[in-house]
Coordinates of C-alpha atoms in Angstrom, one line a residue:
M1 CA 40.1 -28.0 23.4
T2 CA 36.6 -26.6 24.1
T3 CA 38.4 -25.0 26.2
R4 CA 41.4 -23.6 24.2
I5 CA 38.4 -21.8 21.4
S6 CA 36.0 -21.1 24.4
H7 CA 38.4 -18.1 25.3
V8 CA 38.5 -16.9 21.8
I9 CA 34.8 -16.5 21.7
K10 CA 34.7 -14.9 24.8
A11 CA 36.6 -12.1 24.2
I12 CA 35.0 -11.5 21.4
I13 CA 31.7 -11.7 23.2
F14 CA 33.0 -9.7 26.3
G15 CA 35.6 -7.8 24.7
P16 CA 38.9 -6.6 26.6
F17 CA 37.1 -5.2 30.3
G18 CA 34.8 -8.0 30.8
N19 CA 35.1 -10.8 33.2
D20 CA 36.0 -13.2 30.8
S21 CA 38.9 -11.7 28.7
P22 CA 42.0 -14.2 28.4
D23 CA 44.4 -11.2 30.1
R24 CA 42.7 -11.8 33.4
L25 CA 43.0 -15.4 33.0
K26 CA 45.6 -17.7 35.6
G27 CA 48.4 -20.3 34.3
Q28 CA 49.7 -20.2 30.3
P29 CA 46.6 -19.0 27.4
E30 CA 45.2 -22.2 26.4
F31 CA 42.8 -19.7 24.2
L32 CA 46.1 -19.1 22.0
S33 CA 46.9 -23.1 20.7
C34 CA 42.7 -23.9 19.5
Q35 CA 42.1 -26.1 16.6
L36 CA 44.0 -25.4 13.9
L37 CA 46.1 -22.5 14.8
P38 CA 48.9 -22.5 13.2
A39 CA 48.3 -20.8 10.2
Q40 CA 48.4 -22.1 6.1
E41 CA 51.6 -21.0 5.6
F42 CA 53.6 -22.7 8.8
R43 CA 51.8 -25.9 6.3
V44 CA 55.4 -26.8 4.3
T45 CA 56.7 -30.5 3.5
S46 CA 60.0 -29.9 4.9
A47 CA 61.5 -27.2 5.6
I48 CA 59.9 -23.9 7.8
T49 CA 60.4 -20.7 7.2
R50 CA 61.8 -18.2 9.4
H51 CA 61.2 -15.6 11.6
P52 CA 64.3 -12.8 11.2
R53 CA 64.2 -13.2 15.4
A54 CA 63.5 -16.8 15.4
I55 CA 67.3 -18.0 16.8
N56 CA 67.9 -14.6 19.0
L57 CA 64.7 -16.1 20.5
L58 CA 65.4 -19.5 20.4
D59 CA 69.0 -18.3 22.6
C60 CA 66.6 -16.2 25.0
I61 CA 64.2 -19.3 26.1
L62 CA 67.3 -21.3 26.4
D63 CA 69.1 -18.7 29.6
Q64 CA 65.5 -18.8 31.3
P65 CA 65.6 -21.1 34.1
G66 CA 63.9 -23.9 34.6
L67 CA 63.0 -24.3 31.1
P68 CA 62.3 -28.3 31.4
A69 CA 59.6 -27.8 33.8
V70 CA 58.4 -25.0 31.6
I71 CA 58.3 -26.8 28.4
N72 CA 57.0 -29.7 30.3
R73 CA 54.0 -27.8 31.5
L74 CA 53.6 -26.1 27.5
D75 CA 49.7 -26.6 26.0
A76 CA 51.5 -28.9 22.8
G77 CA 49.6 -26.2 20.6
V78 CA 51.8 -23.9 22.0
L79 CA 54.5 -25.8 21.8
L80 CA 54.1 -26.7 18.2
R81 CA 53.8 -22.6 16.9
L82 CA 56.7 -22.4 19.3
I83 CA 58.5 -24.7 16.9
R84 CA 57.0 -24.0 13.7
Y85 CA 58.0 -20.1 14.6
V86 CA 61.6 -21.5 15.7
G87 CA 61.6 -23.6 12.7
L88 CA 61.8 -27.6 13.8
E89 CA 65.7 -28.0 12.2
D90 CA 65.9 -25.7 14.9
S91 CA 64.5 -27.3 18.0
G92 CA 66.6 -29.9 19.1
P93 CA 67.0 -28.0 22.4
I94 CA 62.8 -27.2 23.4
V95 CA 62.4 -30.7 21.6
S96 CA 65.1 -32.5 23.6
Q97 CA 63.2 -30.7 26.8
I98 CA 59.2 -32.6 25.9
T99 CA 56.7 -35.3 27.0
A100 CA 56.3 -38.8 25.2
T101 CA 52.4 -37.4 25.8
Q102 CA 53.3 -33.7 23.9
L103 CA 55.2 -35.4 20.7
E104 CA 52.7 -37.9 20.1
T105 CA 49.9 -35.0 20.9
V106 CA 52.1 -32.1 18.2
F107 CA 52.5 -35.5 16.2
D108 CA 48.6 -35.5 15.6
D109 CA 48.1 -32.1 14.2
D110 CA 52.0 -32.0 12.8
L111 CA 52.7 -35.2 10.8
W112 CA 49.7 -34.8 8.7
L113 CA 48.0 -31.7 5.9
S114 CA 44.9 -31.4 3.9
R115 CA 44.5 -30.5 0.5
S116 CA 41.6 -27.8 2.1
P117 CA 39.8 -27.8 4.9
G118 CA 36.9 -30.9 4.7
R119 CA 38.8 -32.6 2.6
A120 CA 40.7 -36.6 4.5
E121 CA 43.6 -35.0 5.5
F122 CA 47.3 -37.6 4.3
F123 CA 50.1 -38.9 6.9
N124 CA 53.4 -36.5 5.7
A125 CA 55.3 -38.8 5.6
A126 CA 58.7 -36.2 4.6
R127 CA 58.1 -34.3 7.3
F128 CA 58.5 -37.5 10.3
G129 CA 61.5 -38.1 8.6
I130 CA 62.7 -34.5 9.7
W131 CA 61.2 -34.8 13.4
L132 CA 63.6 -38.1 13.4
E133 CA 66.6 -36.1 12.9
I134 CA 65.6 -33.7 15.0
L135 CA 64.9 -36.7 18.2
M136 CA 68.0 -38.2 16.6
E137 CA 70.2 -35.1 17.2
N138 CA 69.5 -35.6 21.1
G139 CA 70.6 -39.0 21.4
P140 CA 70.0 -43.2 19.7
A141 CA 68.6 -43.9 23.2
F142 CA 66.5 -40.3 23.5
A143 CA 64.7 -40.8 20.5
A144 CA 64.3 -44.7 21.0
A145 CA 62.8 -43.5 24.6
K146 CA 60.1 -41.3 23.0
I147 CA 59.5 -42.9 19.1
M148 CA 58.7 -46.0 20.5
K149 CA 56.6 -44.2 23.0
I150 CA 54.0 -43.1 19.9
D151 CA 51.1 -45.7 18.3
E152 CA 53.0 -48.1 17.1
D153 CA 51.3 -48.4 13.8
L154 CA 52.3 -44.6 13.1
L155 CA 55.7 -46.0 14.1
A156 CA 55.3 -48.6 11.3
L157 CA 53.6 -46.4 9.1
G158 CA 56.5 -43.5 9.0
I159 CA 59.1 -46.1 8.4
C160 CA 57.7 -47.9 5.6
R161 CA 57.2 -43.9 4.2
L162 CA 61.2 -44.2 4.6
V163 CA 62.3 -46.7 3.3
R164 CA 62.1 -50.4 2.0
V165 CA 62.5 -53.4 4.3
E166 CA 62.8 -57.0 2.8
S167 CA 63.6 -60.0 4.3
I168 CA 67.1 -62.4 3.4
H169 CA 64.7 -65.4 5.0
T170 CA 62.4 -64.3 1.8
M171 CA 64.4 -63.5 -0.7
E172 CA 66.3 -67.0 0.3
M173 CA 62.9 -68.9 -0.8
H174 CA 61.8 -67.2 -3.3
R175 CA 65.9 -68.3 -4.5
E176 CA 65.1 -71.8 -4.2
D177 CA 62.3 -72.2 -5.0
N178 CA 62.2 -70.5 -8.4
W179 CA 58.4 -70.5 -8.1
Q180 CA 58.2 -67.3 -8.6
E181 CA 60.7 -63.6 -9.6
Y182 CA 60.8 -61.7 -6.1
P183 CA 60.1 -58.2 -6.5
K184 CA 63.1 -56.9 -7.5
S185 CA 64.4 -53.7 -5.3
I186 CA 64.6 -49.9 -5.8
P187 CA 66.8 -49.5 -9.1
G188 CA 69.5 -46.6 -8.8
E189 CA 72.5 -45.9 -6.1
S190 CA 69.8 -46.7 -2.5
L191 CA 71.3 -46.7 0.8
T192 CA 70.9 -49.5 2.1
Q193 CA 71.8 -51.7 5.8
V194 CA 71.6 -55.5 6.9
I195 CA 69.9 -55.6 9.5
S196 CA 69.2 -58.8 11.4
D197 CA 68.0 -60.7 8.7
Y198 CA 66.4 -58.3 6.9
R199 CA 67.9 -55.5 4.3
V200 CA 66.4 -51.9 4.9
I201 CA 66.9 -50.2 1.9
S202 CA 66.2 -45.9 1.4
K203 CA 63.4 -44.3 0.1
D204 CA 64.7 -41.0 1.2
D205 CA 67.8 -40.5 1.6
S206 CA 67.9 -37.3 3.2
S207 CA 66.2 -38.9 6.5
W208 CA 68.4 -41.8 5.4
D209 CA 70.8 -41.1 8.8
A210 CA 68.1 -40.9 11.2
V211 CA 66.4 -43.9 10.1
L212 CA 69.5 -45.8 10.2
G213 CA 70.4 -45.0 13.9
L214 CA 67.2 -45.7 15.5
L215 CA 67.3 -49.0 13.8
L216 CA 71.0 -50.0 15.1
H217 CA 70.1 -48.5 17.7
L218 CA 66.7 -50.4 18.5
D219 CA 68.7 -53.8 17.4
E220 CA 71.1 -53.1 20.0
M221 CA 69.0 -52.4 22.7
E222 CA 65.1 -53.7 22.1
N223 CA 66.3 -56.8 19.4
D224 CA 63.2 -58.2 19.8
T225 CA 61.3 -54.7 19.4
L226 CA 62.9 -53.8 16.3
V227 CA 62.5 -58.1 15.3
R228 CA 58.6 -57.2 15.5
L229 CA 58.8 -53.9 14.0
L230 CA 60.9 -54.5 10.6
R231 CA 58.8 -58.5 9.9
R232 CA 56.3 -55.5 9.5
C233 CA 57.2 -53.1 7.1
S234 CA 58.8 -56.1 6.0
R235 CA 55.4 -57.6 5.3
I236 CA 53.9 -54.2 3.9
S237 CA 57.1 -53.4 1.1
E238 CA 56.7 -56.3 -0.5
T239 CA 52.4 -56.4 -0.2
S240 CA 52.7 -52.7 -1.7
E241 CA 54.6 -53.7 -4.5
D242 CA 52.8 -56.7 -5.4
D243 CA 49.7 -54.7 -5.4
H244 CA 51.0 -51.8 -7.9
G245 CA 52.0 -54.0 -10.0
G246 CA 48.4 -55.6 -10.9
L247 CA 45.9 -55.2 -13.0
L248 CA 43.2 -54.3 -10.5
K249 CA 44.1 -51.8 -7.8
T250 CA 42.9 -52.3 -4.3
L251 CA 44.4 -50.6 -1.4
S252 CA 47.7 -51.8 -0.4
E253 CA 48.7 -52.7 2.9
D254 CA 50.6 -49.5 3.0
E255 CA 47.5 -47.7 2.2
I256 CA 45.3 -49.6 4.9
L257 CA 47.6 -48.4 7.8
E258 CA 47.7 -45.5 7.1
E259 CA 43.4 -45.3 6.8
D260 CA 44.2 -47.3 10.0
V261 CA 46.1 -44.9 11.6
A262 CA 44.3 -42.1 10.5
A263 CA 41.2 -43.2 12.7
E264 CA 42.5 -43.5 16.2
R265 CA 44.3 -40.2 15.5
D266 CA 41.0 -38.6 14.7
S267 CA 39.3 -40.5 17.8
R268 CA 42.6 -39.3 19.5
R269 CA 41.8 -36.0 19.0
E270 CA 37.7 -36.0 19.0
S271 CA 38.1 -36.6 22.7
Q272 CA 40.4 -33.4 22.4
G273 CA 37.9 -31.4 21.2
F274 CA 38.4 -31.5 18.0
V275 CA 36.4 -31.7 15.1
I276 CA 37.7 -34.0 12.0
P277 CA 37.1 -32.9 9.3
S278 CA 34.9 -35.1 8.3
S279 CA 32.4 -34.7 10.1
A280 CA 32.8 -31.6 10.4
A281 CA 32.1 -30.8 6.4
A282 CA 29.3 -33.4 6.8
F283 CA 27.4 -31.6 8.9
L284 CA 28.0 -28.8 7.0
D285 CA 27.2 -30.3 4.0
Q286 CA 23.6 -31.8 5.6
S287 CA 23.5 -28.4 6.7
R288 CA 22.9 -27.1 3.7
S289 CA 20.9 -29.9 2.0
T290 CA 18.9 -30.0 4.7
S291 CA 15.1 -27.9 4.0
L292 CA 14.8 -25.0 6.2
N293 CA 11.3 -25.8 7.4
R294 CA 12.8 -29.5 9.1
I295 CA 15.9 -28.1 11.0
V296 CA 13.3 -25.7 12.5
S297 CA 11.0 -28.2 13.2
E298 CA 13.9 -30.2 14.6
K299 CA 14.5 -30.3 18.8
S300 CA 17.6 -31.9 19.2
M301 CA 21.3 -31.4 17.5
P302 CA 23.2 -33.8 15.2
H303 CA 25.0 -36.6 17.3
S304 CA 28.4 -34.9 16.2
A305 CA 27.1 -31.7 18.4
R306 CA 26.2 -33.3 21.7
F307 CA 29.4 -36.1 21.1
Y308 CA 31.1 -33.3 21.0
I309 CA 29.4 -31.4 24.3
K310 CA 29.2 -34.5 26.0
S311 CA 33.3 -34.7 25.9
A312 CA 33.4 -30.8 26.9
E313 CA 31.2 -31.3 29.5
A314 CA 33.2 -33.9 30.8
D315 CA 36.5 -32.5 30.5
D316 CA 35.8 -29.6 32.8
V317 CA 34.2 -32.5 35.2
S318 CA 38.2 -33.5 35.1
E319 CA 39.9 -30.1 35.5
K320 CA 37.8 -29.2 38.6
K321 CA 38.2 -32.8 40.1
R322 CA 42.2 -31.9 39.6
R323 CA 42.2 -28.1 40.9
S324 CA 39.5 -29.8 43.9
L325 CA 42.8 -32.3 44.3
G326 CA 45.0 -29.8 44.5
G327 CA 46.1 -29.9 41.1
E328 CA 47.2 -26.3 41.5
T329 CA 50.5 -25.5 39.8
P330 CA 52.8 -23.9 42.4
E331 CA 53.5 -20.0 42.5
P332 CA 57.3 -19.9 41.6
A333 CA 56.4 -22.0 38.2
Q334 CA 53.5 -20.4 37.4
K335 CA 55.9 -16.9 37.5
E336 CA 58.7 -19.1 35.3
M337 CA 55.7 -19.9 32.8
A338 CA 54.5 -16.6 33.2
V339 CA 57.9 -15.5 32.1
F340 CA 58.3 -17.7 29.5
L341 CA 54.5 -16.8 27.3
D342 CA 55.4 -13.5 27.5
T343 CA 58.8 -14.2 26.4
L344 CA 57.0 -15.8 23.5
K345 CA 54.3 -12.8 23.0
E346 CA 56.6 -10.6 22.9
A347 CA 58.6 -11.8 19.7
G348 CA 56.0 -12.1 18.3
V349 CA 55.0 -16.5 18.6
L350 CA 51.5 -15.7 20.5
S351 CA 49.4 -12.6 20.8
P352 CA 45.9 -13.0 22.0
P353 CA 42.8 -13.2 20.5
S354 CA 41.2 -10.2 18.2
Q355 CA 38.9 -7.9 20.5
A356 CA 37.1 -7.0 17.7
K357 CA 33.0 -7.1 18.8
L358 CA 30.9 -7.6 16.0
W359 CA 28.4 -5.7 14.7
Y360 CA 24.3 -5.2 14.3
D361 CA 23.1 -3.3 11.5
G362 CA 19.8 -2.0 12.4
P363 CA 18.8 1.1 12.1
D364 CA 18.8 3.5 15.4
V365 CA 20.2 1.3 17.4
A366 CA 21.9 2.5 20.8
D367 CA 23.7 -0.8 21.7
S368 CA 24.9 -1.5 18.5
Q369 CA 26.6 -5.0 19.6
F370 CA 24.9 -8.0 17.5
P371 CA 21.7 -9.0 19.3
I372 CA 22.7 -12.2 20.2
T373 CA 26.3 -11.4 21.9
R374 CA 23.9 -8.9 24.1
A375 CA 21.9 -12.1 25.3
M376 CA 25.0 -14.2 25.5
R377 CA 26.0 -11.5 28.6
I378 CA 22.6 -11.4 29.8
I379 CA 22.3 -15.0 30.7
K380 CA 26.0 -15.4 32.0
E381 CA 25.1 -12.9 34.8
L382 CA 21.7 -15.0 35.5
D383 CA 22.3 -18.4 34.4
P384 CA 25.8 -19.0 34.7
D385 CA 25.2 -22.9 33.4
L386 CA 23.6 -22.4 30.9
Y387 CA 25.9 -19.3 29.7
A388 CA 28.7 -22.2 29.8
R389 CA 26.7 -24.8 27.4
R390 CA 26.3 -22.3 25.0
I391 CA 29.8 -21.5 24.9
M392 CA 30.5 -24.9 24.1
E393 CA 28.0 -25.0 21.4
L394 CA 29.8 -22.2 20.0
S395 CA 32.8 -23.7 20.0
Y396 CA 32.0 -26.6 18.4
L397 CA 30.1 -25.0 15.5
S398 CA 33.9 -22.9 15.5
N399 CA 36.0 -26.0 15.4
T400 CA 33.6 -27.5 12.7
L401 CA 34.2 -24.2 10.7
I402 CA 37.7 -24.3 11.2
S403 CA 37.8 -28.0 10.0
G404 CA 35.2 -28.6 7.3
C405 CA 35.3 -25.0 5.5
G406 CA 37.4 -22.7 3.8
Y407 CA 37.7 -18.8 3.9
R408 CA 38.2 -16.8 1.6
G409 CA 40.4 -19.8 0.0
R410 CA 42.1 -20.8 3.5
E411 CA 41.1 -22.3 6.6
F412 CA 39.3 -19.8 9.8
N413 CA 41.8 -18.9 12.0
P414 CA 40.1 -19.2 15.7
R415 CA 38.6 -15.6 16.3
E416 CA 37.5 -15.5 12.7
A417 CA 35.8 -18.6 13.3
G418 CA 34.4 -17.5 15.7
E419 CA 32.8 -14.4 15.3
A420 CA 31.3 -16.3 12.3
A421 CA 29.7 -19.0 13.7
L422 CA 28.3 -15.8 15.7
S423 CA 27.2 -13.9 12.7
V424 CA 25.4 -17.2 11.1
C425 CA 23.4 -18.0 14.9
N426 CA 22.4 -14.3 14.3
L427 CA 21.3 -14.5 11.0
G428 CA 19.3 -17.8 12.1
S429 CA 17.1 -15.9 15.0
E430 CA 16.5 -13.7 13.3
Y431 CA 14.6 -15.9 10.9
L432 CA 13.6 -18.4 13.7
F433 CA 12.2 -15.6 15.7
E434 CA 10.7 -12.8 13.4
M435 CA 12.3 -9.9 13.8
D436 CA 11.8 -7.1 12.3
T437 CA 14.5 -4.4 12.3
T438 CA 12.7 -1.3 12.8
P439 CA 13.3 0.1 16.5
R440 CA 11.1 -0.5 18.5
K441 CA 9.9 -4.0 16.9
Y442 CA 14.1 -5.3 17.1
R443 CA 14.4 -3.8 20.4
S444 CA 11.8 -6.3 22.0
F445 CA 13.4 -8.7 19.6
S446 CA 16.8 -8.4 21.7
E447 CA 15.2 -7.8 25.1
S448 CA 13.4 -11.3 24.5
L449 CA 16.1 -13.4 23.3
P450 CA 18.0 -13.8 26.3
T451 CA 14.6 -15.6 27.4
R452 CA 14.5 -16.9 24.0
L453 CA 17.7 -19.0 24.7
K454 CA 16.8 -20.5 27.4
T455 CA 15.1 -23.2 24.8
T456 CA 16.5 -23.0 21.8
H457 CA 20.7 -23.8 21.5
L458 CA 22.7 -22.1 19.1
V459 CA 23.5 -25.1 17.3
R460 CA 19.8 -25.3 15.4
L461 CA 20.3 -21.2 15.5
F462 CA 23.7 -21.9 13.0
R463 CA 21.9 -25.0 11.4
I464 CA 18.9 -22.6 10.0
G465 CA 21.3 -19.2 9.4
W466 CA 23.7 -22.0 7.5
K467 CA 20.9 -22.6 4.9
I468 CA 19.8 -19.0 4.7
L469 CA 23.2 -19.1 3.9
F470 CA 23.0 -21.3 1.2
D471 CA 19.3 -20.6 0.1
S472 CA 19.2 -16.2 -0.2
V473 CA 23.0 -15.0 -0.8
I474 CA 25.1 -18.8 -2.7
L475 CA 22.3 -19.6 -4.4
P476 CA 20.7 -16.9 -5.6
T477 CA 24.1 -15.0 -7.2
A478 CA 25.1 -17.8 -8.9
R479 CA 21.9 -18.4 -10.2
S480 CA 22.3 -14.7 -11.3
V481 CA 25.4 -14.9 -13.0
L482 CA 24.4 -17.8 -14.8
S483 CA 21.1 -16.2 -16.7
F484 CA 23.4 -13.0 -17.5
L485 CA 26.3 -15.0 -19.3
D486 CA 23.7 -17.6 -20.6
Q487 CA 21.6 -13.9 -22.2
L488 CA 25.2 -13.1 -23.3
R489 CA 25.1 -16.2 -25.2
S490 CA 22.5 -15.6 -27.5
E491 CA 23.5 -11.6 -28.1
I492 CA 27.2 -12.6 -28.9
A493 CA 28.3 -12.8 -32.6
D494 CA 31.7 -13.7 -31.7
P495 CA 32.1 -18.2 -32.4
E496 CA 35.5 -18.0 -30.4
Q497 CA 33.7 -15.8 -27.1
K498 CA 30.7 -18.4 -28.1
K499 CA 32.5 -21.5 -27.2
E500 CA 34.1 -19.5 -23.8
I501 CA 30.6 -18.6 -22.8
A502 CA 29.5 -22.0 -23.2
A503 CA 32.6 -23.7 -21.5
T504 CA 31.8 -21.4 -18.8
L505 CA 28.1 -21.7 -18.5
L506 CA 28.9 -25.9 -18.2
V507 CA 31.4 -25.3 -15.7
L508 CA 28.9 -23.7 -13.4
R509 CA 25.5 -25.2 -14.1
A510 CA 27.9 -28.3 -13.1
A511 CA 28.4 -26.6 -9.8
I512 CA 25.0 -25.8 -9.0
S513 CA 23.3 -28.6 -9.9
S514 CA 26.2 -30.6 -7.8
G515 CA 25.1 -28.3 -4.8
R516 CA 29.0 -26.8 -4.7
P517 CA 28.8 -23.4 -6.9
W518 CA 32.2 -22.3 -4.7
A519 CA 33.3 -25.3 -6.8
F520 CA 33.1 -22.4 -9.8
Q521 CA 35.5 -20.3 -8.3
E522 CA 38.2 -20.8 -10.6
E523 CA 36.7 -20.3 -13.0
G524 CA 34.9 -16.9 -11.5
D525 CA 37.8 -15.3 -12.8
Y526 CA 36.3 -14.7 -16.6
L527 CA 33.7 -12.7 -15.9
Q528 CA 36.4 -9.8 -15.6
V529 CA 36.1 -10.5 -19.5
F530 CA 32.3 -8.1 -19.5
L531 CA 32.5 -7.0 -16.1
D532 CA 34.2 -4.6 -13.6
G533 CA 37.2 -6.1 -11.6
E534 CA 35.9 -4.5 -7.8
T535 CA 32.0 -6.1 -9.1
T536 CA 34.1 -9.5 -10.3
E537 CA 35.2 -9.7 -6.6
T538 CA 31.8 -9.3 -4.7
L539 CA 30.4 -12.0 -7.2
G540 CA 33.2 -14.1 -6.2
A541 CA 33.1 -13.4 -2.1
L542 CA 29.7 -14.4 -2.4
I543 CA 30.0 -17.6 -3.8
R544 CA 32.6 -19.1 -1.8
E545 CA 31.7 -22.0 0.9
Y546 CA 31.2 -19.2 3.5
P547 CA 29.8 -16.2 1.7
T548 CA 31.1 -12.9 2.8
F549 CA 30.3 -9.3 1.9
S550 CA 33.3 -6.8 -0.1
E551 CA 34.1 -3.5 1.7
T552 CA 31.1 -2.6 -1.6
L553 CA 28.8 -4.1 -0.5
C554 CA 29.2 -3.1 3.1
K555 CA 28.9 0.8 2.1
K556 CA 26.3 -0.1 -0.1
G557 CA 23.8 -1.0 2.6
G558 CA 25.1 1.0 4.8
H559 CA 27.3 -1.5 7.1
H560 CA 29.7 -1.7 9.7
L561 CA 32.8 -2.9 7.9
S562 CA 32.9 -6.4 8.3
P563 CA 32.4 -9.5 5.9
F564 CA 30.3 -12.0 7.8
I565 CA 26.2 -11.4 6.8
S566 CA 24.4 -11.1 9.9
S567 CA 21.3 -9.7 9.1
H568 CA 18.9 -9.7 7.0
A569 CA 19.5 -6.5 6.3
H570 CA 22.1 -8.0 4.7
I571 CA 20.2 -9.8 2.4
R572 CA 17.8 -7.0 1.1
T573 CA 21.1 -5.7 0.2
L574 CA 22.4 -8.3 -1.3
R575 CA 19.4 -8.1 -3.6
H576 CA 20.1 -5.1 -4.7
F577 CA 23.0 -5.5 -5.7
L578 CA 22.0 -8.3 -8.1
K579 CA 19.4 -6.6 -9.7
D580 CA 21.5 -3.5 -10.2
V581 CA 24.6 -5.1 -11.8
F582 CA 22.1 -8.4 -13.0
P583 CA 18.8 -5.9 -14.4
E584 CA 16.3 -7.9 -16.2

């Protein structure tokens, strides 16, 4: 995972013709499948919106030689993007070629949803049901062979969410003892089937045939495994119903199981280079709430960053060892993979990361790129080991933004996250090294930055920049809006408007007090009653969790058209803007 998103960052720093350009990388482009690569629109519960050319693409793929070997070697992220592009319901021929290891990795991404970045993800049972249907299309033996190799807790969770399992023996005991009425089955015309002393009752009829087919095959071929699974599902079904009937709501065994499965998944994903949402949100929150002086004085990285980089370094060592032992892909297979990936690119399934450069907006700058991007180029030439470590740090920061922070009401994509992380680091470097934007001072700062980065890790610069964004962009903007509304309330005579303003003020005050001013976003449109739409939109972009500059602000300050706040020049422009909109 580190390798994948690091290629995005290298492309941003070096552009399309640099030594680290993805176009020059051999083998499959892992950079195309970095963390949370699938776009937000793919995260739906059941059917996937199909591209008009998806079926034609599928036919073209199936005609390619050596398809099983290509699919087996395909990165799980690229594989999942292909499946989502074609549509899971039409991906049976592709799914028939995947390995159990690929399936587990794909499940870790595709079966979990989050309501927003940084929030805990929850299991998507309906999606699990669709996967069972597609696996069963290739026959019950195939489905059983694949599904029984995934985590047993995940399988139990998926089955329990799709069906209710009752032990016939336990039901008979309850009837004979007559000491307690046994919980009633799900009412209505639910589909049911008795299998090996258990009654299975459908909760989701759309997945019933797939679940039943799998269980019946296991009953015939692996009865011991089936009985163990049904026994566990029965216990979960019984406790879940009992808990929901009690006066005191506690976690049911079903909910505890989901937490356990989620924890195991988080552990796997962390080892693959993912930054899990809870860890990412905690890092960002802690960086906002810690005093700037304390962040500046800290020399060591937070634990989550150290763990990520340590894991990434171990992965790099393992990869080099594999290659030294003859693990390179044979040349014919490389050609088949290249043809396959070219087909995906032509169809628009995959596209290389944007080669957009990061810009610095200081005056009289001959080379208008960020100082930090030029510094990274110099470091690569002078100290490749240090360069590799700084790239790992940027990978961690980018993945943290993707996983833990919203961007314009959605998730970051990899390119945006890479640019955003570099922008925040550049802002932090200006503060830490007291950069002056006059031409002479600027050049001096730019020339000395590679040397400074030898002893200053980028996570520290990011934390400084992140704190500045909160203290100097988000909070001042939110407080200016608060003062504006408070003054309006005292000046307006209409009682209904006073009431509306008071309610809006209450929400904004609570959001600021909680340290999350962006929680005011849903109420922000109310400002259009008193301000023009362009100003309201500009203010809204500044009070987001990741604040951005609108085109209006970029033009006002003479900055390049980029949403990312990367320098004190941006912050000066913001201060002038707030004074113009809210004169004292």
